[in-house]
Short mmCIF file of C-alpha atoms and ligand atoms in Angstrom, two decimals:
data_model
loop_
_atom_site.label_atom_id
_atom_site.label_comp_id
_atom_site.label_asym_id
_atom_site.label_seq_id
_atom_site.Cartn_x
_atom_site.Cartn_y
_atom_site.Cartn_z
CA MET A 274 3.50 1.12 17.96
CA ASN A 275 3.21 -2.73 18.63
CA LEU A 276 3.33 -4.30 15.25
CA LYS A 277 6.46 -6.43 14.77
CA CYS A 278 7.24 -7.84 11.21
CA PRO A 279 9.41 -10.76 10.72
CA LEU A 280 10.84 -11.88 7.04
CA PHE A 281 9.35 -14.85 5.51
CA ILE A 282 11.94 -17.46 4.12
CA ASN A 283 11.73 -21.09 3.45
CA GLY A 284 8.43 -21.23 5.12
CA GLN A 285 9.80 -19.70 8.37
CA PHE A 286 9.08 -16.22 9.87
CA ILE A 287 12.59 -14.83 10.63
CA GLU A 288 13.35 -12.03 13.07
CA THR A 289 16.57 -10.32 12.38
CA LEU A 290 18.65 -8.29 14.67
CA ASP A 291 18.60 -5.43 12.38
CA LYS A 292 15.47 -3.42 12.38
CA GLN A 293 13.71 -0.63 10.70
CA ASN A 294 10.89 1.56 11.89
CA ILE A 295 7.75 2.13 9.54
CA ILE A 296 6.28 5.61 9.45
CA ASN A 297 2.55 6.56 8.92
CA PRO A 298 2.98 9.33 6.41
CA SER A 299 -0.26 10.98 7.75
CA THR A 300 1.04 11.57 11.22
CA GLY A 301 5.02 11.06 10.95
CA LYS A 302 4.59 8.46 13.75
CA VAL A 303 6.22 5.01 13.99
CA ILE A 304 3.59 2.16 13.44
CA ALA A 305 5.75 -0.89 12.91
CA GLU A 306 9.11 -2.38 13.32
CA VAL A 307 10.27 -4.61 10.63
CA SER A 308 13.23 -6.97 10.25
CA LEU A 309 15.81 -6.12 7.69
CA ALA A 310 17.64 -8.66 5.58
CA SER A 311 21.22 -8.79 5.40
CA ALA A 312 23.44 -10.80 3.06
CA LYS A 313 22.83 -13.75 5.22
CA GLU A 314 18.97 -13.74 4.68
CA VAL A 315 19.40 -13.12 1.01
CA GLU A 316 21.41 -16.11 0.77
CA LEU A 317 18.86 -18.01 2.71
CA ALA A 318 15.98 -16.79 0.39
CA LEU A 319 17.98 -17.48 -2.82
CA ALA A 320 19.02 -21.10 -1.76
CA SER A 321 15.44 -21.99 -0.59
CA CYS A 322 13.85 -20.50 -3.63
CA ARG A 323 16.23 -22.47 -5.90
CA GLU A 324 15.68 -25.70 -3.92
CA ALA A 325 11.84 -25.31 -4.05
CA PHE A 326 12.14 -24.95 -7.73
CA ASP A 327 14.70 -27.62 -8.59
CA HIS A 328 13.40 -30.29 -6.11
CA GLY A 329 10.01 -29.09 -4.87
CA PRO A 330 6.60 -30.00 -5.73
CA TRP A 331 5.22 -26.74 -6.92
CA PRO A 332 6.62 -26.56 -10.62
CA GLN A 333 5.58 -30.27 -10.88
CA PHE A 334 2.06 -29.60 -9.83
CA SER A 335 -0.51 -29.04 -12.62
CA LEU A 336 -2.08 -25.74 -12.67
CA ILE A 337 -5.39 -27.44 -11.38
CA GLN A 338 -3.41 -28.44 -8.22
CA ARG A 339 -1.80 -25.05 -7.87
CA LYS A 340 -5.12 -23.52 -8.14
CA GLU A 341 -6.39 -24.88 -4.82
CA PHE A 342 -3.52 -22.94 -3.13
CA ILE A 343 -3.90 -19.91 -5.15
CA PHE A 344 -7.70 -19.63 -4.39
CA LYS A 345 -6.96 -20.00 -0.83
CA ILE A 346 -4.63 -17.07 -0.99
CA ALA A 347 -7.43 -15.05 -2.82
CA GLN A 348 -9.87 -16.02 -0.04
CA GLY A 349 -7.29 -15.16 2.69
CA ILE A 350 -6.94 -11.65 1.24
CA LEU A 351 -10.75 -11.25 1.26
CA ASP A 352 -11.03 -12.61 4.78
CA ASN A 353 -8.48 -10.29 6.05
CA ALA A 354 -9.52 -7.38 3.86
CA ALA A 355 -10.48 -4.82 6.47
CA GLY A 356 -7.14 -5.23 8.31
CA LEU A 357 -5.12 -5.17 5.19
CA ALA A 358 -6.90 -2.03 3.99
CA GLN A 359 -6.13 -0.46 7.45
CA LEU A 360 -2.54 -1.47 7.23
CA GLU A 361 -1.99 -0.20 3.52
CA MET A 362 -3.63 3.23 4.40
CA GLN A 363 -1.33 3.60 7.63
CA ASN A 364 1.79 2.64 5.68
CA THR A 365 1.03 4.63 2.35
CA GLY A 366 -0.99 7.46 3.37
CA LYS A 367 -3.54 6.36 0.69
CA PRO A 368 -7.16 7.44 1.74
CA ILE A 369 -8.85 4.46 3.38
CA LYS A 370 -11.65 4.56 0.56
CA GLU A 371 -9.07 3.77 -1.97
CA THR A 372 -7.39 0.88 -0.04
CA THR A 373 -10.86 -0.51 0.93
CA PHE A 374 -12.42 -0.37 -2.40
CA MET A 375 -9.52 -0.63 -4.88
CA ASP A 376 -6.14 -2.10 -3.62
CA ILE A 377 -7.34 -5.01 -1.54
CA PRO A 378 -10.31 -6.39 -3.34
CA SER A 379 -8.39 -6.00 -6.83
CA SER A 380 -5.51 -7.78 -5.22
CA ALA A 381 -7.68 -10.84 -4.36
CA LYS A 382 -9.38 -10.90 -7.86
CA THR A 383 -6.00 -11.19 -9.57
CA PHE A 384 -5.17 -14.46 -7.96
CA ASP A 385 -8.55 -15.81 -9.15
CA PHE A 386 -8.12 -14.66 -12.42
CA MET A 387 -4.57 -15.90 -13.15
CA ALA A 388 -5.51 -19.30 -11.58
CA ASN A 389 -8.54 -19.69 -13.69
CA ASN A 390 -7.86 -18.59 -17.19
CA PHE A 391 -4.55 -19.72 -18.70
CA ILE A 392 -4.56 -23.48 -18.15
CA ASN A 393 -4.55 -24.24 -21.93
CA TYR A 394 -1.33 -22.24 -22.47
CA LEU A 395 0.45 -24.81 -20.07
CA ASP A 396 -0.57 -27.76 -22.27
CA ALA A 397 2.00 -28.97 -24.61
CA GLU A 398 1.15 -28.37 -28.36
CA ASP A 399 1.81 -30.79 -31.17
CA THR A 400 3.39 -29.16 -34.28
CA HIS A 401 3.37 -31.01 -37.47
CA LEU A 402 6.53 -30.77 -39.39
CA LEU A 403 5.65 -32.78 -42.64
CA GLU A 404 6.37 -36.40 -42.58
CA ASP A 405 10.15 -36.02 -41.27
CA ALA A 406 9.63 -35.23 -37.59
CA LYS A 407 7.00 -34.59 -34.87
CA ALA A 408 7.51 -31.72 -32.34
CA LYS A 409 6.06 -30.67 -29.28
CA LEU A 410 6.21 -27.27 -27.96
CA ILE A 411 6.34 -27.35 -24.13
CA ARG A 412 5.37 -24.41 -22.06
CA GLU A 413 7.24 -24.48 -18.56
CA PRO A 414 7.68 -22.21 -15.70
CA LEU A 415 10.83 -19.99 -15.89
CA GLY A 416 12.34 -20.88 -12.56
CA VAL A 417 13.39 -18.52 -9.66
CA VAL A 418 11.73 -15.04 -9.90
CA VAL A 419 12.67 -11.96 -8.02
CA LEU A 420 9.69 -9.45 -7.73
CA ILE A 421 10.71 -5.94 -6.84
CA ILE A 422 7.89 -3.63 -5.97
CA PRO A 423 7.41 0.09 -5.46
CA TRP A 424 5.89 1.94 -2.61
CA ASN A 425 2.87 3.42 -4.58
CA TYR A 426 0.58 0.30 -4.78
CA PRO A 427 2.43 -2.02 -2.49
CA LEU A 428 -0.05 -5.01 -2.17
CA LEU A 429 -1.59 -4.63 -5.51
CA ILE A 430 1.50 -4.62 -7.66
CA ALA A 431 2.92 -7.52 -5.41
CA CYS A 432 -0.19 -9.51 -6.29
CA TRP A 433 -0.09 -8.80 -9.99
CA LYS A 434 3.38 -10.31 -10.17
CA LEU A 435 2.89 -12.97 -7.62
CA ALA A 436 -0.45 -14.28 -9.10
CA SER A 437 1.06 -14.67 -12.59
CA ALA A 438 4.39 -16.11 -11.44
CA LEU A 439 2.73 -18.61 -9.06
CA ALA A 440 0.04 -19.82 -11.50
CA ALA A 441 2.69 -20.34 -13.98
CA GLY A 442 4.62 -22.67 -11.47
CA ASN A 443 7.58 -20.49 -10.54
CA THR A 444 9.07 -19.85 -7.10
CA VAL A 445 9.63 -16.44 -5.98
CA ILE A 446 11.35 -13.81 -3.74
CA LEU A 447 9.24 -10.82 -3.27
CA LYS A 448 11.02 -7.76 -2.30
CA PRO A 449 8.57 -4.79 -1.36
CA SER A 450 9.82 -1.23 -1.01
CA SER A 451 11.57 -0.88 2.44
CA LEU A 452 9.16 2.28 2.90
CA THR A 453 6.04 0.01 2.57
CA PRO A 454 6.61 -3.58 3.43
CA LEU A 455 3.79 -4.19 5.77
CA THR A 456 1.11 -5.83 3.53
CA ALA A 457 3.55 -7.90 1.62
CA LEU A 458 4.75 -9.25 5.04
CA GLU A 459 1.17 -9.67 6.04
CA LEU A 460 0.50 -11.56 2.86
CA ALA A 461 3.24 -13.99 3.64
CA LYS A 462 1.09 -15.22 6.61
CA ILE A 463 -1.87 -15.72 4.18
CA ILE A 464 0.41 -17.58 1.79
CA ASN A 465 1.71 -19.60 4.75
CA ASN A 466 -1.77 -20.40 5.99
CA ALA A 467 -2.81 -21.50 2.44
CA GLY A 468 -0.13 -24.37 2.61
CA VAL A 469 2.03 -23.39 -0.06
CA PRO A 470 5.02 -25.47 0.16
CA ALA A 471 8.06 -24.05 1.96
CA GLY A 472 10.59 -22.00 -0.22
CA VAL A 473 7.97 -21.25 -3.00
CA VAL A 474 7.31 -17.62 -1.74
CA ASN A 475 9.83 -15.86 0.29
CA VAL A 476 9.40 -12.19 1.34
CA ILE A 477 12.42 -10.27 2.13
CA ASN A 478 12.71 -6.51 3.22
CA ALA A 479 15.70 -4.14 3.10
CA PRO A 480 16.67 -1.00 1.10
CA GLY A 481 17.18 -2.02 -2.53
CA VAL A 482 20.83 -0.42 -2.41
CA LYS A 483 21.74 -2.85 0.28
CA ILE A 484 20.58 -6.15 -1.31
CA GLY A 485 19.56 -5.26 -4.96
CA GLU A 486 23.02 -6.49 -6.56
CA LEU A 487 22.99 -9.61 -4.41
CA LEU A 488 19.49 -10.52 -5.55
CA CYS A 489 19.68 -9.29 -9.17
CA ALA A 490 23.27 -10.38 -10.10
CA ASP A 491 22.94 -13.93 -8.68
CA LYS A 492 23.09 -16.95 -11.19
CA ARG A 493 20.30 -18.89 -9.30
CA VAL A 494 17.81 -16.24 -10.38
CA ASP A 495 16.14 -16.87 -13.88
CA MET A 496 13.94 -13.67 -13.95
CA ILE A 497 13.58 -10.25 -12.36
CA SER A 498 10.24 -8.69 -12.68
CA PHE A 499 10.76 -4.95 -11.64
CA THR A 500 8.41 -2.05 -11.18
CA GLY A 501 9.86 1.31 -10.05
CA SER A 502 12.03 4.16 -11.13
CA ASN A 503 14.08 4.39 -14.36
CA GLU A 504 17.13 5.07 -12.31
CA VAL A 505 16.73 1.75 -10.45
CA GLY A 506 15.59 -0.12 -13.67
CA ARG A 507 18.94 0.83 -15.17
CA GLN A 508 21.03 -0.30 -12.21
CA ILE A 509 19.12 -3.70 -12.37
CA LEU A 510 19.89 -3.91 -16.10
CA GLN A 511 23.56 -3.71 -15.21
CA TYR A 512 23.49 -6.13 -12.14
CA SER A 513 21.56 -8.69 -14.26
CA SER A 514 24.15 -8.57 -17.15
CA LYS A 515 26.61 -10.28 -14.93
CA ASN A 516 24.59 -13.49 -15.26
CA VAL A 517 22.00 -13.25 -18.15
CA LYS A 518 18.44 -13.43 -17.09
CA LYS A 519 14.97 -12.58 -18.26
CA LEU A 520 13.71 -9.10 -17.22
CA THR A 521 10.45 -7.24 -17.18
CA MET A 522 10.60 -3.53 -16.63
CA GLU A 523 7.62 -1.27 -15.51
CA LEU A 524 9.27 2.13 -15.35
CA GLY A 525 8.17 5.75 -15.10
CA GLY A 526 5.75 7.81 -17.01
CA LYS A 527 4.94 11.36 -18.12
CA SER A 528 1.30 10.54 -19.42
CA ALA A 529 -0.74 13.06 -21.45
CA SER A 530 -4.56 13.78 -21.70
CA LEU A 531 -6.03 15.11 -24.81
CA VAL A 532 -9.12 17.02 -24.24
CA PHE A 533 -11.08 18.00 -27.33
CA GLY A 534 -13.47 21.08 -27.79
CA ASP A 535 -16.46 18.65 -28.44
CA THR A 536 -16.13 16.82 -25.02
CA ASP A 537 -18.45 16.89 -22.10
CA LEU A 538 -16.55 19.54 -20.11
CA ASP A 539 -17.60 18.61 -16.73
CA VAL A 540 -16.86 14.93 -17.13
CA ALA A 541 -13.46 15.73 -18.66
CA VAL A 542 -12.67 17.99 -15.86
CA ASN A 543 -13.75 15.58 -13.03
CA SER A 544 -12.01 12.70 -14.54
CA SER A 545 -8.88 14.61 -15.13
CA LEU A 546 -8.71 15.51 -11.53
CA VAL A 547 -8.79 11.86 -10.59
CA SER A 548 -6.19 11.08 -13.29
CA ILE A 549 -3.67 13.30 -11.46
CA PHE A 550 -4.57 13.60 -7.99
CA LEU A 551 -5.71 10.05 -7.22
CA ASN A 552 -3.09 8.61 -4.78
CA GLN A 553 -1.63 12.16 -4.55
CA GLY A 554 -0.27 11.86 -8.18
CA GLN A 555 2.13 8.98 -7.04
CA MET A 556 0.90 6.92 -10.00
CA CYS A 557 2.93 5.68 -12.81
CA THR A 558 -0.07 6.30 -15.19
CA ALA A 559 -0.79 9.86 -13.58
CA MET A 560 -2.01 12.14 -16.41
CA SER A 561 0.59 14.98 -15.46
CA ARG A 562 0.22 16.88 -18.68
CA ILE A 563 -3.40 17.84 -19.89
CA PHE A 564 -3.66 19.29 -23.51
CA VAL A 565 -6.78 21.12 -23.91
CA GLN A 566 -8.15 22.40 -27.32
CA GLU A 567 -8.06 26.14 -27.48
CA SER A 568 -11.93 26.49 -27.97
CA ILE A 569 -12.41 25.40 -24.40
CA TYR A 570 -9.12 26.08 -22.76
CA GLU A 571 -10.12 28.87 -20.58
CA LYS A 572 -13.35 27.29 -19.48
CA PHE A 573 -11.49 23.92 -18.80
CA VAL A 574 -8.74 25.56 -16.67
CA ALA A 575 -11.10 27.84 -14.65
CA SER A 576 -13.24 24.73 -13.67
CA PHE A 577 -10.27 22.50 -13.12
CA VAL A 578 -8.40 25.07 -10.71
CA GLN A 579 -11.70 25.83 -8.88
CA LYS A 580 -12.28 22.10 -8.31
CA ALA A 581 -8.58 21.24 -7.53
CA ARG A 582 -8.57 24.00 -4.81
CA ALA A 583 -11.57 22.33 -3.35
CA LEU A 584 -10.31 18.92 -2.96
CA LYS A 585 -10.35 17.76 0.52
CA LEU A 586 -6.90 17.00 1.97
CA GLY A 587 -6.98 14.90 5.12
CA LEU A 588 -5.71 12.31 7.29
CA ALA A 589 -5.82 8.83 5.21
CA ASP A 590 -7.93 7.33 7.92
CA ASP A 591 -10.80 9.78 7.35
CA SER A 592 -13.32 8.40 4.84
CA GLN A 593 -14.07 11.91 3.45
CA THR A 594 -10.48 12.64 2.53
CA GLN A 595 -9.76 12.89 -1.17
CA MET A 596 -6.13 13.36 -0.99
CA GLY A 597 -3.71 12.06 1.65
CA PRO A 598 -0.07 12.71 2.32
CA LEU A 599 2.92 11.79 -0.02
CA ILE A 600 4.86 8.89 1.01
CA SER A 601 7.77 10.75 2.69
CA ASP A 602 9.37 13.89 3.49
CA ALA A 603 12.03 12.99 0.84
CA GLN A 604 9.36 12.71 -1.80
CA ARG A 605 7.82 15.89 -0.96
CA LYS A 606 11.15 17.74 -1.15
CA LYS A 607 11.59 16.29 -4.55
CA VAL A 608 8.05 17.61 -5.58
CA VAL A 609 8.86 21.13 -4.13
CA ALA A 610 12.32 21.20 -6.04
CA TYR A 611 10.40 20.44 -9.35
CA ILE A 612 7.98 23.07 -8.76
CA GLU A 613 10.89 25.63 -8.07
CA LYS A 614 12.53 24.70 -11.14
CA ALA A 615 9.38 24.93 -13.18
CA LYS A 616 8.83 28.51 -11.90
CA ALA A 617 12.38 29.39 -12.65
CA GLU A 618 11.75 28.01 -16.23
CA GLY A 619 8.66 30.35 -16.64
CA ALA A 620 5.80 28.26 -15.37
CA LYS A 621 2.84 29.89 -13.70
CA VAL A 622 1.44 28.40 -10.66
CA LEU A 623 -2.44 28.54 -10.84
CA CYS A 624 -3.10 26.83 -7.47
CA GLY A 625 -1.26 24.77 -4.77
CA GLY A 626 2.42 24.63 -4.86
CA LYS A 627 3.08 24.59 -1.21
CA ILE A 628 2.65 22.72 2.04
CA PRO A 629 -0.82 23.19 3.37
CA GLU A 630 -1.20 25.09 6.58
CA GLN A 631 -4.04 23.24 8.52
CA ALA A 632 -2.86 22.44 12.02
CA GLU A 633 -4.03 18.73 11.65
CA LEU A 634 -1.78 18.08 8.73
CA LYS A 635 1.36 19.52 10.14
CA ASN A 636 2.88 16.12 11.05
CA GLY A 637 2.31 14.33 7.91
CA TYR A 638 3.78 14.86 4.41
CA PHE A 639 0.96 16.62 2.80
CA PHE A 640 1.24 18.76 -0.28
CA GLU A 641 -1.40 20.97 -2.01
CA PRO A 642 -2.77 19.74 -5.52
CA THR A 643 -0.77 22.01 -7.95
CA VAL A 644 -1.70 23.19 -11.38
CA LEU A 645 0.73 24.89 -13.77
CA ALA A 646 0.26 26.78 -16.93
CA ASP A 647 2.58 28.47 -19.50
CA VAL A 648 5.07 25.61 -19.17
CA SER A 649 7.44 25.24 -22.11
CA ALA A 650 7.64 21.93 -24.03
CA HIS A 651 11.50 22.03 -23.38
CA SER A 652 11.29 22.49 -19.53
CA HIS A 653 12.13 19.82 -17.05
CA ILE A 654 8.55 19.70 -15.67
CA PHE A 655 7.20 18.97 -19.10
CA LYS A 656 9.47 16.04 -19.69
CA GLU A 657 10.26 14.40 -16.40
CA GLU A 658 8.08 12.52 -14.02
CA VAL A 659 7.41 14.38 -10.73
CA PHE A 660 5.46 11.52 -9.01
CA GLY A 661 3.48 13.90 -6.88
CA PRO A 662 0.25 16.10 -7.18
CA VAL A 663 1.51 18.37 -10.02
CA VAL A 664 -0.12 18.90 -13.30
CA LEU A 665 0.44 21.29 -16.22
CA ILE A 666 -2.35 22.44 -18.58
CA HIS A 667 -1.34 23.33 -22.07
CA LYS A 668 -3.28 24.64 -25.17
CA PHE A 669 -3.38 22.91 -28.61
CA SER A 670 -5.31 23.70 -31.75
CA GLY A 671 -5.45 20.71 -33.94
CA SER A 672 -5.14 16.97 -33.25
CA ASP A 673 -1.82 16.64 -34.99
CA GLU A 674 -0.38 19.13 -32.65
CA ALA A 675 -1.80 17.29 -29.68
CA VAL A 676 -0.35 13.98 -30.58
CA SER A 677 2.95 15.43 -31.36
CA LEU A 678 2.89 17.25 -27.86
CA ALA A 679 1.76 13.87 -26.25
CA ASN A 680 4.50 11.78 -27.94
CA SER A 681 7.47 14.36 -27.54
CA VAL A 682 8.66 12.99 -24.15
CA ASP A 683 10.77 9.91 -23.61
CA PHE A 684 8.08 7.87 -21.82
CA GLY A 685 5.21 6.04 -23.40
CA LEU A 686 3.15 4.59 -20.67
CA ALA A 687 -0.43 5.71 -20.95
CA ALA A 688 -2.74 8.55 -22.50
CA CYS A 689 -6.26 9.57 -22.44
CA ILE A 690 -8.33 11.03 -25.07
CA TRP A 691 -11.61 13.09 -24.23
CA THR A 692 -13.99 13.69 -27.36
CA SER A 693 -17.47 12.80 -28.48
CA ASP A 694 -15.89 11.83 -31.88
CA LEU A 695 -15.25 8.24 -31.49
CA PHE A 696 -13.78 7.82 -35.00
CA LEU A 697 -11.23 10.46 -34.23
CA ALA A 698 -10.48 8.90 -30.72
CA GLN A 699 -9.73 5.50 -32.49
CA GLU A 700 -7.46 7.15 -35.22
CA LEU A 701 -5.41 9.09 -32.51
CA ALA A 702 -5.25 6.03 -30.34
CA LYS A 703 -3.27 4.39 -33.26
CA LYS A 704 -0.94 7.31 -33.21
CA LEU A 705 -0.29 7.78 -29.61
CA ASN A 706 3.02 6.14 -28.50
CA ALA A 707 1.77 4.76 -25.26
CA GLY A 708 1.00 1.15 -24.03
CA THR A 709 -2.44 1.98 -22.56
CA ILE A 710 -4.93 4.38 -24.17
CA TRP A 711 -8.18 5.22 -22.40
CA ILE A 712 -11.05 6.88 -24.44
CA ASN A 713 -13.44 8.95 -22.39
CA THR A 714 -12.40 7.23 -19.13
CA TYR A 715 -9.10 6.82 -17.00
CA GLY A 716 -7.55 4.27 -14.84
CA MET A 717 -9.56 1.22 -15.66
CA PHE A 718 -7.26 -1.74 -15.27
CA TYR A 719 -8.59 -5.21 -16.08
CA ASN A 720 -7.00 -8.51 -15.31
CA GLN A 721 -7.73 -9.52 -18.85
CA LEU A 722 -5.63 -6.89 -20.40
CA PRO A 723 -1.95 -6.64 -20.78
CA TYR A 724 -0.40 -3.52 -19.14
CA GLY A 725 3.01 -2.10 -19.74
CA GLY A 726 4.85 0.80 -21.34
CA PHE A 727 6.72 1.72 -24.38
CA LYS A 728 10.02 3.48 -24.79
CA GLN A 729 11.59 4.51 -21.53
CA SER A 730 8.50 3.30 -19.58
CA GLY A 731 9.91 0.07 -19.93
CA PHE A 732 9.22 -3.42 -21.45
CA GLY A 733 7.02 -6.62 -20.76
CA LYS A 734 3.48 -6.71 -19.63
CA GLU A 735 1.78 -7.49 -16.31
CA LEU A 736 -1.81 -8.99 -16.44
CA GLY A 737 -3.63 -10.62 -19.25
CA ARG A 738 -2.40 -13.62 -21.31
CA GLU A 739 0.76 -11.81 -22.20
CA GLY A 740 1.48 -11.06 -18.58
CA PHE A 741 1.12 -14.55 -17.56
CA LEU A 742 3.11 -15.84 -20.49
CA GLU A 743 5.91 -13.53 -19.30
CA TYR A 744 6.48 -15.94 -16.38
CA THR A 745 6.93 -18.99 -18.73
CA ARG A 746 9.40 -20.26 -21.19
CA ILE A 747 8.91 -22.41 -24.12
CA LYS A 748 10.86 -25.58 -25.19
CA ASN A 749 10.63 -27.39 -28.49
CA VAL A 750 11.07 -31.25 -28.44
CA ILE A 751 11.64 -32.86 -31.89
CA LEU A 752 11.10 -36.49 -32.60
CA ASP A 753 12.84 -37.65 -35.98
CA GLN A 754 10.59 -39.93 -38.10
CA SER A 755 12.48 -40.13 -41.37
CA ASN A 756 14.11 -43.24 -42.76
CA GLU A 757 12.68 -45.66 -40.26
CA GLY A 758 14.97 -44.63 -37.36
CA LYS A 759 17.81 -43.47 -39.42
CA PRO A 760 18.01 -39.61 -38.62
CA LEU A 761 18.16 -37.53 -41.51
CA VAL A 762 20.93 -35.53 -39.93
CA ASN A 763 23.38 -38.34 -40.64
CA TYR A 764 23.07 -37.57 -44.34
CA TRP A 765 25.52 -34.58 -44.04
CA TYR A 766 28.35 -37.20 -43.05
CA GLY A 767 27.21 -39.82 -45.33
CA PHE A 768 26.26 -42.19 -42.42
P1 LIG B 294 12.20 2.88 -6.76
O1 LIG B 294 12.94 2.62 -8.18
O2 LIG B 294 12.96 3.67 -5.95
O3 LIG B 294 12.05 1.60 -5.99
C1 LIG B 294 11.47 0.42 -6.49
C2 LIG B 294 11.97 -0.77 -5.78
O4 LIG B 294 13.31 -1.10 -6.25
C3 LIG B 294 11.79 -0.75 -4.34
O5 LIG B 294 11.56 -2.14 -3.82
C4 LIG B 294 13.29 -0.51 -4.00
O6 LIG B 294 13.74 -0.92 -2.64
C5 LIG B 294 14.02 -1.18 -5.00
N1 LIG B 294 15.36 -0.78 -5.23
C6 LIG B 294 15.88 0.41 -5.03
N2 LIG B 294 17.31 0.28 -5.29
C7 LIG B 294 17.49 -0.92 -5.77
C8 LIG B 294 18.92 -1.45 -6.39
N3 LIG B 294 19.84 -0.72 -6.53
N4 LIG B 294 18.58 -2.89 -6.83
C9 LIG B 294 17.49 -3.52 -6.73
N5 LIG B 294 16.30 -2.86 -6.20
C10 LIG B 294 16.33 -1.62 -5.74
O7 LIG B 294 10.79 3.15 -7.13
P2 LIG B 294 9.78 3.84 -5.96
O8 LIG B 294 10.13 5.22 -5.77
O9 LIG B 294 9.49 2.90 -5.13
O10 LIG B 294 8.57 3.92 -7.00
C11 LIG B 294 8.20 5.08 -7.85
C12 LIG B 294 8.63 4.71 -9.26
O11 LIG B 294 7.95 3.58 -9.66
C13 LIG B 294 8.18 5.69 -10.29
O12 LIG B 294 9.17 6.10 -11.09
C14 LIG B 294 6.99 5.21 -10.98
O13 LIG B 294 6.64 5.71 -12.28
C15 LIG B 294 7.47 3.58 -10.92
N6 LIG B 294 6.14 2.84 -11.08
C16 LIG B 294 5.99 2.25 -12.42
C17 LIG B 294 4.78 1.56 -12.58
C18 LIG B 294 4.48 0.90 -13.95
O14 LIG B 294 3.68 0.14 -13.96
N7 LIG B 294 5.24 1.28 -15.02
C19 LIG B 294 3.91 1.31 -11.43
C20 LIG B 294 4.19 1.88 -10.22
C21 LIG B 294 5.31 2.60 -10.05
#
């Protein structure tokens, strides 16, 4: 272990006395020592972020000016792509192929996209109010924004939020998960090298239970953009109610895939494997419930189970690895507990369900890809998010039944439809209660498209025009033009 990571506050890299070890989930070994923020560093970050917004140049710059800095951040990510991919792989246990080709390049692209595409939305807009008055609608940055990030896509989700918030002219405090702060703290160096003014971006690290309330209840914060679990989301709603502020909440999911009898079986099986086992199933949009039409159910299950058994579990730094470890021992225990509960409620384990026995995996937090059948729609595993490599496969006969099963849980994040009948697919897309619907594909995220869930999966959007506009506020400015300078309002008092 040789990596030491300071916090980044008001343009300074700050070492604290209180430190935390960061573990590589593939090996269980310590890979870095990170400074931990206390109330003192939280206060520093809040004060500097507020000051940078109220008196600094960043919100006053035009987007064309801010673009210069934002492009440098994107370029800095690309220049350091190999190192960042290694760091993300070591910190999260994601296979190196995923961090290299997905997390890091996508993070850079989001900065480019957000800086390039929404300039017109920041222009003031004239609105004609007959002859009485002239009005302008002015779109402004919101102010100080706290960005709270989970551990499953640490750099990518941070960049989705940062790119939009910075392009819109806000100043931010970024709080990564204390399990995975390494790439966010590395990004702080890139942001500093890009010349972003002091206080515009602050990166602090500490467990949420320790500093969450200090950050989220503070009057100086105008918005909290949160991605994480429903439990913590609810806590943040409570904290923020002390001093009203804008919130966006990207929470959990229990997404469903609907596989129809007329689909290409191989494609549906292969893509469905990716849709649950990518990132070890630790995805908010994991398709953890697969509903298969009865005409192909037996064939689908046989092929899916055979291929799930053949997935290559391995250390995250091996380019042949298809599934790495879970993020922590605690997460693995949570997965085991869900499987035990599912079995007690009548589920049958078709494959997996246990810790692998290979010697080279024994120090990491690995878990076998697990397929369950005979799961009751009333059981815990059917309704609750596991956030691990566990999927249930369930039979349906007609499309109404499939939609009703898919919609029967409290979440509404995403869904997949597999069929060659594109008319049917479009009709079902309207009926599914989820913020993203993929037809004959899975997991395609585009910077152009707003992403976010319904129901208990949260509110607000990331990405796209709507994602950008979340980080702005609109002000209307009215100029009276009636009665040659005598405002119409005076009429009410007879002036
Ligand atoms: P988590 O809720 O435990 O933690 C998320 C973040 O909140 C971390 O930075 C954590 O330190 C912080 N936090 C914890 N307690 C806090 C508190 N009291 N106040 C303020 N902040 C606090 O989630 P996780 O385990 O890191 O991530 C997994 C969860 O995230 C899953 O439920 C998953 O579905 C969800 N998720 C959702 C999306 C989406 O887009 N909807 C994307 C990724 C992950």
